[in-house]
Short mmCIF file of C-alpha atoms in Angstrom, two decimals:
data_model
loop_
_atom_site.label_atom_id
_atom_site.label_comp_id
_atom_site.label_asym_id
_atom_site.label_seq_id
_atom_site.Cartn_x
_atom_site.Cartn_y
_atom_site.Cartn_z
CA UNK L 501 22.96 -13.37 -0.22
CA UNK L 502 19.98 -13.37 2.10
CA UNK L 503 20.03 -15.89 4.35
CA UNK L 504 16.33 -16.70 6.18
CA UNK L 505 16.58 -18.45 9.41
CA UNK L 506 14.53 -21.36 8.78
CA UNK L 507 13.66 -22.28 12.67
CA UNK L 508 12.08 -18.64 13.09
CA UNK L 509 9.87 -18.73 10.04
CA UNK L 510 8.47 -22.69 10.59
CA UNK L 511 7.06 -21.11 13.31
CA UNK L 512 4.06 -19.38 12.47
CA UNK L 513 2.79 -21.39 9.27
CA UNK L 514 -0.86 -21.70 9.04
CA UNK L 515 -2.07 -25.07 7.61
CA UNK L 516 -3.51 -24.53 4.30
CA UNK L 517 -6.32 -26.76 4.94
CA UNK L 518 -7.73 -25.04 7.72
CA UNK L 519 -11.26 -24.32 7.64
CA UNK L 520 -10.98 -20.06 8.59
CA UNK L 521 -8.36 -20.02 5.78
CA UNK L 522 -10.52 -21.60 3.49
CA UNK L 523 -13.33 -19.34 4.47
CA UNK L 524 -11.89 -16.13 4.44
CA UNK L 525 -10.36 -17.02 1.35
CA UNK L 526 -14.17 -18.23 -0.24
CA UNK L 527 -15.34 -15.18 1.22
CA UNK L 528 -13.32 -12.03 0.48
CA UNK L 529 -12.30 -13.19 -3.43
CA UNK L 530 -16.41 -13.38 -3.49
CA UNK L 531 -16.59 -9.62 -1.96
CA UNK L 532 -13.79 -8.67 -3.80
CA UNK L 533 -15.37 -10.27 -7.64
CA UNK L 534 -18.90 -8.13 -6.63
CA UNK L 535 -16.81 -4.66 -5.83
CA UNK L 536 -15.35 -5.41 -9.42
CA UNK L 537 -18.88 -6.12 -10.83
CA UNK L 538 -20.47 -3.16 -8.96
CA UNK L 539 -17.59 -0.55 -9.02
CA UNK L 540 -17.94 0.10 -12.71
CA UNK L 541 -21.88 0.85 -11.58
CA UNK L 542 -21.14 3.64 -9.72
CA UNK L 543 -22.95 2.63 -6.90
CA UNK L 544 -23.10 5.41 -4.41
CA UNK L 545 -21.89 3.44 -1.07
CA UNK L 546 -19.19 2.10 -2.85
CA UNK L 547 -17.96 5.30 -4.68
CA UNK L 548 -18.79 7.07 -0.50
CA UNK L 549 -16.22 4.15 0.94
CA UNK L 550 -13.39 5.00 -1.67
CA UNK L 551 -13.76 8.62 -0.91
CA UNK L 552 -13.71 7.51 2.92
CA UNK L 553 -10.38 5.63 2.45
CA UNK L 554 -8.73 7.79 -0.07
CA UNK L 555 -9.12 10.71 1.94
CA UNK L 556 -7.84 9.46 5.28
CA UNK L 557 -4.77 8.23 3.31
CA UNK L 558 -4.19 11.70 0.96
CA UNK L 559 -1.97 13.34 3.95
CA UNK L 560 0.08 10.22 4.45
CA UNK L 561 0.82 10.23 0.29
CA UNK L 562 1.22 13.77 0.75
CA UNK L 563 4.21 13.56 3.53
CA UNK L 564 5.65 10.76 1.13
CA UNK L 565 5.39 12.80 -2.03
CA UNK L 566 7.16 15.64 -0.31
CA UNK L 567 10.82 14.24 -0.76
CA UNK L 568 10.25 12.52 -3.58
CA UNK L 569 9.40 15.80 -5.24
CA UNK L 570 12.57 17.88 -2.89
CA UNK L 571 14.61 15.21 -4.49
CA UNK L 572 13.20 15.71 -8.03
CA UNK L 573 14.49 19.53 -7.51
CA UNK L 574 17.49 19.00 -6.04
CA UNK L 575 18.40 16.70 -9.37
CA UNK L 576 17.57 19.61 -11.85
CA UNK L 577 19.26 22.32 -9.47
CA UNK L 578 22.71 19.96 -10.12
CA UNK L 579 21.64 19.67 -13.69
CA UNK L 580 21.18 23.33 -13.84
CA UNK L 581 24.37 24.44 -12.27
CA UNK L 582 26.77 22.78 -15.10
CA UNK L 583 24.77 25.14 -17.75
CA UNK L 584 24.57 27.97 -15.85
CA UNK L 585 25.89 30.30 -18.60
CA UNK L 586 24.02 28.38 -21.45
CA UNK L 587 20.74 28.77 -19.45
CA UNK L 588 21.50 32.09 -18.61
CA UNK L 589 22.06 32.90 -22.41
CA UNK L 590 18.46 31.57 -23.41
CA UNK L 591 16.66 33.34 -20.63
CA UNK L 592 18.00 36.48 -21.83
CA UNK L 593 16.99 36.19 -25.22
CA UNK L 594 13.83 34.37 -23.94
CA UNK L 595 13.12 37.96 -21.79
CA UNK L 596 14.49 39.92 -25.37
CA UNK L 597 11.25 38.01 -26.88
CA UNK L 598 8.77 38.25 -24.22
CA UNK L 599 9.36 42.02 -23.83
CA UNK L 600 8.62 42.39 -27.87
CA UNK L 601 5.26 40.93 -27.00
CA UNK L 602 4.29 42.06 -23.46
CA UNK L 603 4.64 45.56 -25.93
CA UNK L 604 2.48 44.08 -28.36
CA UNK L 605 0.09 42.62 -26.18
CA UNK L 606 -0.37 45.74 -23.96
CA UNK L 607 -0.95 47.90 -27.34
CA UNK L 608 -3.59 45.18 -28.55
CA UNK L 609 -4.95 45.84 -25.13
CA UNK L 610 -5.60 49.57 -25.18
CA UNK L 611 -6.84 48.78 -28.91
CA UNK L 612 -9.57 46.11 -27.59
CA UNK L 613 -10.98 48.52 -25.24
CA UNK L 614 -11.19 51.27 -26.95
CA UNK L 615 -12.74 49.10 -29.95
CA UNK L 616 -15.05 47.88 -27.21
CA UNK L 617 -16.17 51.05 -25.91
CA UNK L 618 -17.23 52.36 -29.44
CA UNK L 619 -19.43 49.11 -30.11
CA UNK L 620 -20.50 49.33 -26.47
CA UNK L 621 -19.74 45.60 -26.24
CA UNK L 622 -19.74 43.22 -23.26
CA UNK L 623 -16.87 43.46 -21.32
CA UNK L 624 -14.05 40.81 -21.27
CA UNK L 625 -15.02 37.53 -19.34
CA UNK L 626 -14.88 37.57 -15.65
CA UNK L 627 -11.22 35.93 -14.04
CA UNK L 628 -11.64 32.46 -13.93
CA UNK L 629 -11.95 31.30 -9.88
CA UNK L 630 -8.08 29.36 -9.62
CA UNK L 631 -7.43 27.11 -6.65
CA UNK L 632 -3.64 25.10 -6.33
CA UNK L 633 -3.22 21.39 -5.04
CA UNK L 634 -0.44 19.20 -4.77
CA UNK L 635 -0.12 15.85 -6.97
CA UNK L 636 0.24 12.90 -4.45
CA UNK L 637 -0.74 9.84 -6.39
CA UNK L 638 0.03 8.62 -9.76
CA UNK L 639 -2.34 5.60 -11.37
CA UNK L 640 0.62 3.19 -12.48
CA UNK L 641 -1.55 1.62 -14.88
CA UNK L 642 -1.29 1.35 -18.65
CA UNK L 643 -5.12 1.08 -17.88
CA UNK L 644 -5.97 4.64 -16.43
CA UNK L 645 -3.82 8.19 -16.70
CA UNK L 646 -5.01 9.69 -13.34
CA UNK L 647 -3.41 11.69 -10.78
CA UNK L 648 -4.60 11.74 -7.09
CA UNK L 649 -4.67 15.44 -5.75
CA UNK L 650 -4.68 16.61 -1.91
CA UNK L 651 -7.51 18.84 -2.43
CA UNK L 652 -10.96 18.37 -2.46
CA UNK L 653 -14.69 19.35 -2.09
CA UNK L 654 -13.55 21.14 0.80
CA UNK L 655 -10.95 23.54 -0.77
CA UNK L 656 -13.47 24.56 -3.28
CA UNK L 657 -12.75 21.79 -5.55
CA UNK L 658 -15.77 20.74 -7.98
CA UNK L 659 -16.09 18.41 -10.97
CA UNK L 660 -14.69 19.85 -14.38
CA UNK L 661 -12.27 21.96 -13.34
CA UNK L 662 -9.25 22.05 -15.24
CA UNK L 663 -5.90 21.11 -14.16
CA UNK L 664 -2.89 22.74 -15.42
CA UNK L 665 1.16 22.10 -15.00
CA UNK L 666 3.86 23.44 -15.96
CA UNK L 667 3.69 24.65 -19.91
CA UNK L 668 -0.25 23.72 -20.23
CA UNK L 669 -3.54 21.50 -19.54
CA UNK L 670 -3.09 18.76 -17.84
CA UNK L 671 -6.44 17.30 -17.63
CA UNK L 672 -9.70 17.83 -15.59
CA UNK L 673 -10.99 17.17 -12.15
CA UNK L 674 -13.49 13.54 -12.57
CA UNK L 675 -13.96 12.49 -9.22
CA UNK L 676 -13.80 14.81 -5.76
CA UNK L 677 -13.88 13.30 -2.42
CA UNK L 678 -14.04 16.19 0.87
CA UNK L 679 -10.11 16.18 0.86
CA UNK L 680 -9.00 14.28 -2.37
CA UNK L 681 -10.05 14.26 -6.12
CA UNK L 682 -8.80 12.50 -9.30
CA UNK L 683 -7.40 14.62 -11.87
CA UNK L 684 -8.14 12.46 -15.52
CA UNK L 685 -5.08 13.41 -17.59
CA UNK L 686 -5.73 14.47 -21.33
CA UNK L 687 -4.01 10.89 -22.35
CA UNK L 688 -6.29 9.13 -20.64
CA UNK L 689 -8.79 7.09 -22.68
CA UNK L 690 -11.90 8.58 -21.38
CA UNK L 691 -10.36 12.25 -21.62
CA UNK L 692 -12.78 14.67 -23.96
CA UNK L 693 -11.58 18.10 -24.52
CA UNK L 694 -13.28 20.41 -26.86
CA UNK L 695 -10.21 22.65 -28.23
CA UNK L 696 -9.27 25.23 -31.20
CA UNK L 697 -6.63 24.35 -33.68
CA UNK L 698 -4.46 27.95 -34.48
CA UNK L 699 -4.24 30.08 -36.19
CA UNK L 700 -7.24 28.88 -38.60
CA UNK L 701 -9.34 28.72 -35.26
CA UNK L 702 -10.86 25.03 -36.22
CA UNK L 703 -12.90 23.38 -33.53
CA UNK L 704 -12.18 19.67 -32.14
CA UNK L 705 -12.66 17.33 -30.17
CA UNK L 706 -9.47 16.03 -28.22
CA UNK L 707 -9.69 12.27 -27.82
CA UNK L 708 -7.28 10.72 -25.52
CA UNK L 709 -6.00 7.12 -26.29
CA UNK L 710 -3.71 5.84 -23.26
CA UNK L 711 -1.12 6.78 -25.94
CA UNK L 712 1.38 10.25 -24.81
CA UNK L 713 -0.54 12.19 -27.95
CA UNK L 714 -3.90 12.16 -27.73
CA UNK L 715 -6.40 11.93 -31.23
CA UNK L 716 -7.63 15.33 -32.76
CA UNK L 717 -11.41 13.73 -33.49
CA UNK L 718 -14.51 15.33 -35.12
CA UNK L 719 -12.60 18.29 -36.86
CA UNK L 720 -14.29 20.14 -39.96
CA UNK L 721 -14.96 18.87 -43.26
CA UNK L 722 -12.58 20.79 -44.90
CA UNK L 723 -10.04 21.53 -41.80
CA UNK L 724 -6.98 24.11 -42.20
CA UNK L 725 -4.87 22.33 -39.62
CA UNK L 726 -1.41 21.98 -40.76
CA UNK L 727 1.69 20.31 -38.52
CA UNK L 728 2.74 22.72 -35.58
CA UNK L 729 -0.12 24.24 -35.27
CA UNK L 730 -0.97 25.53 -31.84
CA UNK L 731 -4.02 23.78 -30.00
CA UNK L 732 -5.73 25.74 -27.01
CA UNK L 733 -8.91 25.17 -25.19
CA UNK L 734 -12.10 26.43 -27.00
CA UNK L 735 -14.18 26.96 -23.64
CA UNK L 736 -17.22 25.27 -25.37
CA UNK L 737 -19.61 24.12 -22.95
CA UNK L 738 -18.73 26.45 -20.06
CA UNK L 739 -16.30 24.58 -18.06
CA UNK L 740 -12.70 24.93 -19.41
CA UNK L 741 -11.85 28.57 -19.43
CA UNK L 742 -10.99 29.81 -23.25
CA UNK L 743 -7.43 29.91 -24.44
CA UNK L 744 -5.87 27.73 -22.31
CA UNK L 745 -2.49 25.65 -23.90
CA UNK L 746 -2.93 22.22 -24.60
CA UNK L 747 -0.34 20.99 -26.99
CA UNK L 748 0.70 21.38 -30.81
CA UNK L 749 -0.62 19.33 -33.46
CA UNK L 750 1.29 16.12 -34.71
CA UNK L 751 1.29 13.38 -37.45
CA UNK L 752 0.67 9.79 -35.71
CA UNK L 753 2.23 7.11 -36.64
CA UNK L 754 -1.06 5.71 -37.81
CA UNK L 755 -1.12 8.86 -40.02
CA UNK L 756 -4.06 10.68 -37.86
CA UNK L 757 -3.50 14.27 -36.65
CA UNK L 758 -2.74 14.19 -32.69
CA UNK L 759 -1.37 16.61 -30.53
CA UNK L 760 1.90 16.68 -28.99
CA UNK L 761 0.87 18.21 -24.93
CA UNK L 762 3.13 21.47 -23.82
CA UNK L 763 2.09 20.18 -20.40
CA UNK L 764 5.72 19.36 -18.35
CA UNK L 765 4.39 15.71 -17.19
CA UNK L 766 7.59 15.52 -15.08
CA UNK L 767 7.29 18.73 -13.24
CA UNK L 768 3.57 17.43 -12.16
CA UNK L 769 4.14 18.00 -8.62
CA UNK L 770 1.46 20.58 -8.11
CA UNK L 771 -1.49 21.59 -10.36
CA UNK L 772 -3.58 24.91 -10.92
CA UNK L 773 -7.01 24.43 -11.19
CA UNK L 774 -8.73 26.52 -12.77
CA UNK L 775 -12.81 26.93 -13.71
CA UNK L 776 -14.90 29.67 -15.80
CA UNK L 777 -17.14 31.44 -13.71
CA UNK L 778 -20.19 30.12 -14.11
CA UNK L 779 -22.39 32.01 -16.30
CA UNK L 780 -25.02 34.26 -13.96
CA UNK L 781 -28.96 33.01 -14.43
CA UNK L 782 -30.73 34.76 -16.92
CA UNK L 783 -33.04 37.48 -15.31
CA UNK L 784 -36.61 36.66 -15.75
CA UNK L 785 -37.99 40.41 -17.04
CA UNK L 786 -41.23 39.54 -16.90
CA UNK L 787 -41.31 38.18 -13.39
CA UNK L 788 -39.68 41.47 -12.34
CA UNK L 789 -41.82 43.76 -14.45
CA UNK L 790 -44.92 41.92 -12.29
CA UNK L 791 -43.20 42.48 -8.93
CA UNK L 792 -42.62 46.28 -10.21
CA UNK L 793 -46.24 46.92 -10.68
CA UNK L 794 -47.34 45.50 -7.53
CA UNK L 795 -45.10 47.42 -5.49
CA UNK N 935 -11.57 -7.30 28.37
CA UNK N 936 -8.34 -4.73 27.69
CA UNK N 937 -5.59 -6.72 26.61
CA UNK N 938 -2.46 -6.48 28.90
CA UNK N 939 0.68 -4.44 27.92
CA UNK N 940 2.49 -7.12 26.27
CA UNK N 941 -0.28 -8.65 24.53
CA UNK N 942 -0.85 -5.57 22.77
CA UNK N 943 2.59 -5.08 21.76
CA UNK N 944 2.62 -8.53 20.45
CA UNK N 945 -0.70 -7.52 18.71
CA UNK N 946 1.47 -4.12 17.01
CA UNK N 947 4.45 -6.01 15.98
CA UNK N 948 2.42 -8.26 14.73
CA UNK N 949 0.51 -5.74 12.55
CA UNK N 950 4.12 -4.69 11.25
CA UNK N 951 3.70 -7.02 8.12
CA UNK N 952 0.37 -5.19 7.20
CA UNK N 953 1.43 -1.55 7.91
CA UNK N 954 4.86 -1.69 6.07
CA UNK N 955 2.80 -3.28 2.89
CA UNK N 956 0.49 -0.45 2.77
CA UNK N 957 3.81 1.93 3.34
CA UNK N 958 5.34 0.44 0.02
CA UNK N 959 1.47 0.76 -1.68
CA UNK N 960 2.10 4.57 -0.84
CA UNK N 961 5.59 4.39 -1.89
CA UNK N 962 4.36 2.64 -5.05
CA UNK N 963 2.12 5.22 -6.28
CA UNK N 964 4.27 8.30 -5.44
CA UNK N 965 4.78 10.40 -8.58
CA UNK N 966 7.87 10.15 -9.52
CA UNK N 967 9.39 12.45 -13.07
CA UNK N 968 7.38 10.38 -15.80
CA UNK N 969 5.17 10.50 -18.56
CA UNK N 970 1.48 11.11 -18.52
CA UNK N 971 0.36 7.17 -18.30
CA UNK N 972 3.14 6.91 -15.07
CA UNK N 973 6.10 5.20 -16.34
CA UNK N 974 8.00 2.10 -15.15
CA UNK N 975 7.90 1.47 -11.35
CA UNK N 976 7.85 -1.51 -9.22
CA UNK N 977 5.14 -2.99 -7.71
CA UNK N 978 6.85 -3.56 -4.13
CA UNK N 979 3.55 -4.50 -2.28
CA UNK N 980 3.65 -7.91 -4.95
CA UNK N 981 6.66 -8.68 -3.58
CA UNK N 982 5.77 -7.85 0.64
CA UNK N 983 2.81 -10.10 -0.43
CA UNK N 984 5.00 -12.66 -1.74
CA UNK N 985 7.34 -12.80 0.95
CA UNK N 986 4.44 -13.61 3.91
CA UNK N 987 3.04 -15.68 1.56
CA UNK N 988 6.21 -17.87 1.55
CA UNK N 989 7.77 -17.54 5.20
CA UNK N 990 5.18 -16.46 7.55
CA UNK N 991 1.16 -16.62 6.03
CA UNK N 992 -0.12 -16.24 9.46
CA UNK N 993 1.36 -12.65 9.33
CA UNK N 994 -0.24 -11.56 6.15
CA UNK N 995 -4.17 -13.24 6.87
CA UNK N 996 -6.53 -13.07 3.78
CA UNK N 997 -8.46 -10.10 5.00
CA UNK N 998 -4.92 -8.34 5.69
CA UNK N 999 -3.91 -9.47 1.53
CA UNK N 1000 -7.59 -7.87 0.27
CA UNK N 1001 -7.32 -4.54 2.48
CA UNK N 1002 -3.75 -3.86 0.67
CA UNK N 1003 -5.57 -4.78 -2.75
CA UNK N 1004 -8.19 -2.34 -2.11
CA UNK N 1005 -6.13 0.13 -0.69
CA UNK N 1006 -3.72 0.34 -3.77
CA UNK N 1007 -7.10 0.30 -6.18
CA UNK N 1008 -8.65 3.47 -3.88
CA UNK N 1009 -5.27 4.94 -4.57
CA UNK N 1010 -4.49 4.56 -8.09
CA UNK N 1011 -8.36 4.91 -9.50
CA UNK N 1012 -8.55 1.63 -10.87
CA UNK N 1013 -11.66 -0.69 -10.79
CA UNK N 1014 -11.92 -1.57 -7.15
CA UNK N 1015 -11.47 -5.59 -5.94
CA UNK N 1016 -9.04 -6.38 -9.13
CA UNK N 1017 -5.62 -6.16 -7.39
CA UNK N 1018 -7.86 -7.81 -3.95
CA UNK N 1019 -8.41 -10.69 -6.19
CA UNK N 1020 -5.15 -11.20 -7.81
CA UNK N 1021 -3.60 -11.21 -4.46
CA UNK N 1022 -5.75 -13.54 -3.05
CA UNK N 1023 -5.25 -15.72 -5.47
CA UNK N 1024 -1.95 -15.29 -5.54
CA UNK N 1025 -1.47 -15.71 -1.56
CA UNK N 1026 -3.54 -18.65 -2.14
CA UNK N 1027 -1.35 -20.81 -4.50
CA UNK N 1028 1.74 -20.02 -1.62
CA UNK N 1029 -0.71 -21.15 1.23
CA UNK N 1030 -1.34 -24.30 -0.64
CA UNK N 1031 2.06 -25.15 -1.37
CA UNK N 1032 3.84 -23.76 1.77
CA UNK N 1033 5.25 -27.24 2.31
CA UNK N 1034 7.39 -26.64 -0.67
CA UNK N 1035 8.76 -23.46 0.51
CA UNK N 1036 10.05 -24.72 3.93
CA UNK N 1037 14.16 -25.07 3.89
CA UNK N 1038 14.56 -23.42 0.54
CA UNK N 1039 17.09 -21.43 -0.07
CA UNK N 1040 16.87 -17.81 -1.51
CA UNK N 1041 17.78 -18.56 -5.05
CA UNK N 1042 15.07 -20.87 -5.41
CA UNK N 1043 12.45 -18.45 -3.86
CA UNK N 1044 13.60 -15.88 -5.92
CA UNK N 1045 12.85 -17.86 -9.15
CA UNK N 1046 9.56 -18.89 -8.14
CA UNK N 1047 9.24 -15.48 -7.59
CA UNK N 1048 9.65 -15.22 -11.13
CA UNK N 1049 7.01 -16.90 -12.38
CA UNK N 1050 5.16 -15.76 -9.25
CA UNK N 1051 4.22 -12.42 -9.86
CA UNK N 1052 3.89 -11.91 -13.76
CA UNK N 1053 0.99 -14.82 -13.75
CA UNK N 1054 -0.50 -12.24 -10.78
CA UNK N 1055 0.00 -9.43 -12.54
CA UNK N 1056 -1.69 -11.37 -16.06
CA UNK N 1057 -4.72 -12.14 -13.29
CA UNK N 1058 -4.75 -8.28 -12.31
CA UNK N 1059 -4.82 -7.59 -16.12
CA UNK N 1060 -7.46 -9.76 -16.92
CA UNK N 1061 -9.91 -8.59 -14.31
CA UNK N 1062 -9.20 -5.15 -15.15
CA UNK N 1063 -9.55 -5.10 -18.67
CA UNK N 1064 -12.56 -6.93 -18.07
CA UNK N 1065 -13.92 -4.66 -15.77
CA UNK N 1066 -12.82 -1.51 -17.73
CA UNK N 1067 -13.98 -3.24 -20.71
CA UNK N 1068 -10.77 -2.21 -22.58
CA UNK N 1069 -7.41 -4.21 -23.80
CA UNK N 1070 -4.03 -1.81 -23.54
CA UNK N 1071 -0.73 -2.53 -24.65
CA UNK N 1072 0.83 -5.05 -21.72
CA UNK N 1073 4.14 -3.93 -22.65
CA UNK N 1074 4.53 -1.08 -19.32
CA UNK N 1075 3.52 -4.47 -17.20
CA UNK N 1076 5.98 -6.42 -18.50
CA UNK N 1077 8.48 -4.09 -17.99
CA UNK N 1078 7.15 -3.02 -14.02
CA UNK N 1079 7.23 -7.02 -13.33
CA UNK N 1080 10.66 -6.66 -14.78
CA UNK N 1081 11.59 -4.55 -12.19
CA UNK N 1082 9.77 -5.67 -9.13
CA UNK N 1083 11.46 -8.94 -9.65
CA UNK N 1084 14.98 -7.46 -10.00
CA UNK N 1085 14.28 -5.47 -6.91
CA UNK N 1086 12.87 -8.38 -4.91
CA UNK N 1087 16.21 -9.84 -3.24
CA UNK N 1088 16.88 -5.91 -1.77
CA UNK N 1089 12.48 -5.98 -0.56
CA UNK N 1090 13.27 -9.26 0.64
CA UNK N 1091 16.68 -7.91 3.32
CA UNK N 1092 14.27 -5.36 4.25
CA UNK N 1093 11.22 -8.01 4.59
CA UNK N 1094 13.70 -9.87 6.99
CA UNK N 1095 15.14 -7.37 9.22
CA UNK N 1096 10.98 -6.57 9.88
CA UNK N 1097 10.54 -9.64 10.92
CA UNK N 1098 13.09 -10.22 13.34
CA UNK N 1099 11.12 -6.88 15.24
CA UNK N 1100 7.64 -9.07 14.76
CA UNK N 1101 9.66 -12.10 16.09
CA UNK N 1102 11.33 -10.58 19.12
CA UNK N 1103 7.96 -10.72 21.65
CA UNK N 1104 6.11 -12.80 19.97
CA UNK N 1105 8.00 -15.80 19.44
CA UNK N 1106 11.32 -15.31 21.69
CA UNK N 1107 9.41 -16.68 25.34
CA UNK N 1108 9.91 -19.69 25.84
#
């Protein structure tokens, strides 16, 4: 039992009615009430003193993250020792499968191009630009699914990007500081993903909930989406590369279609992130045809 | 005027209170093996709060209190001045009734503690949901209060062995 040596704590008590404890009190729950009124605005000083804070404190979470995460390994190296021979079983019939389609793939391939060469069609899309960050902070709140990253505006970072983990999408970059951004997970409720249900290629909307499987909204009118169907990013609007994993389609227990993620939440100690290359600006012919003639 | 050496080690050990809280704010958000929305883990910095509150205020000021609030809302992306508030207030109510505490033992502190931090936590709740303009299932607070409570009498060893190093200049001359 803890025992408190009463003597040593009478010591310092302040008394409650003094007037600096009274103000202090008045005054910070009254600057505290206005950053709750005003940080929903998005006022700029406010957002610049958050960024301020949470950067300065990003390598401290970092250093503490570090053996939580050494820790997390260590657990699943002991787990992974006592099925050695089972594991090793399934990766060799998991290498059996992935050969049978690196062959396929690689045929499809040579197929594309040459199909590509006789239409004289664009070539494939650019490689996306791919930058890696380590996961440092987790929200805690039933409220908001974020993740705190250790790299910001300064690594390259910028708004949009997506954020993958182990096995798929994770979410997308909301918020980047110079040394720190917020990753908004695909659960969270203000998550919007525009993805492709497989194989019959129909477009939706993935709504998160602050539920683990997020809502497969604004689907077709007459939608081919059956149970266990894959679900990967549609790259509509530009910023989430094409293809990427996000999950396989569900039945709710509210009997709406939602999507189970592939995403490995527990093995979120690092992210890639990962952005299309931003379409180049269309040339302006006539502009040029101008400058032509004058030359 | 440069304080002299002992002043400002008085002044550091007396910041110990404030620098371990914000330690167990960092050690509350690490991201530990869990589901997307975070999973169940305690909220130690209610229960570093709690603990100055109770035994030593003058260690854990009001502007010390709403720096940890803010700190943890920076931190964890939620509406900024919610947890500030819900600490105050909660640092408050022990301020007010510190008269009570004095030559209680730890079984009684630890059941205040009880009802302590869940009506904090339903304050935290409240603003946020208000300020997020959203309601969410309270069940993953019930269950971190849960735990912060049953952890509290293992916080609270730590909490003490702390303060014997904040006690040792400032309060041992005579």
């Amino acid at each position: 039992m803890i025992r408190l040596r009463r003597a040593s704590f009478a010591v310092g008590l302040v008394p409650p009615r003094s007037w600096v404890e009274r103000a202090s009190f008045g005054g910070l729950v009254g600057v505290a009430l206005l950053l709750v009124v005003f940080s929903r605005a998005e006022v700029g000083l406010i957002a610049q003193v958050g960024h301020t804070v949470r950067d300065a404190l990003v390598p401290v979470m970092a250093v503490i993250a570090r053996p939580n995460a050494a820790i997390d390994d260590g657990l699943d190296w002991v787990g992974t020792q006592f099925a050695l021979a089972e594991e090793n079983e399934r990766l060799r019939a998991q290498v059996e499968r992935l050969l049978t389609w690196q062959a396929a793939a690689t045929r499809l391939e040579v197929e594309n191009a040459a199909l590509r060469d006789v239409l004289n069609a664009q070539r494939r899309q650019p490689r996306p630009i791919t930058r890696t960050a380590r996961v440092v902070a987790d929200s805690r709140s039933p409220f908001v699914h974020t993740r705190l990253i250790d790299a910001g505006a300064a690594q390259e970072i910028d708004e949009g990007m997506a954020a993958l983990g182990s096995g798929g999408l994770a979410g997308r970059v909301v918020d980047v500081g110079r040394n720190s951004a917020r990753l908004l997970l695909l659960t969270d409720l203000n998550s919007r993903v525009p993805v492709l249900v497989l194989p019959a290629r129909d477009p939706a909307i993935l709504t998160g909930d602050n539920g683990p499987t997020p809502r497969l909204d604004f689907l077709p009118l007459t939608p081919q989406v059956g149970i266990g169907d894959r679900v990967v990013t549609s790259g509509a609007a530009g910023v989430l590369p094409a293809g990427i994993a996000v999950g396989t389609v569900v039945k709710g227990d509210d009997d709406m279609l939602r999507v189970q993620p592939t995403v490995d939440w527990g093995e979120l100690h690092h992210v890639r992130l990962v952005r299309a290359k931003p379409l180049e600006e269309p040339r302006n012919n006539a502009a040029d045809g101008r400058a032509t003639a004058r030359r | 005027m440069q304080p002299s050496a002992p002043d400002l080690e008085t002044r550091l050990r007396e910041g110990l209170p404030l620098l371990f809280a914000l330690v167990l704010v960092t050690i509350d958000l690490t991201p530990r093996p869990a589901p997307a929305g975070g999973g169940i883990a305690p909220f130690l910095t209610l229960g570093a709060v709690y603990f100055w509150g109770v035994y030593r205020p003058d260690l854990m000021s009001n502007a010390a209190v709403f720096a940890i609030g803010l700190v943890y809302d920076v931190l964890s992306g939620l509406p900024l001045g919610c947890s500030s508030v819900a600490l105050l207030l909660g640092r408050a109510v022990m301020v007010a009734r510190h008269r009570f505490f004095y030559a209680k033992s730890f079984v009684v502190i630890w059941a205040l503690f009880v009802v302590w931090a869940p009506a904090v936590e339903l304050v935290r709740y409240a603003f946020t949901a208000a300020s997020l303009g959203v309601l969410v299932d309270p069940l993953p607070l019930v269950a971190q209060c849960g735990l912060t409570i049953a952890l509290y009498p293992a916080l609270s060893w730590v909490l003490v062995r702390l303060h014997e190093q904040v006690r040792t200049r400032a309060y041992a001359e005579p």
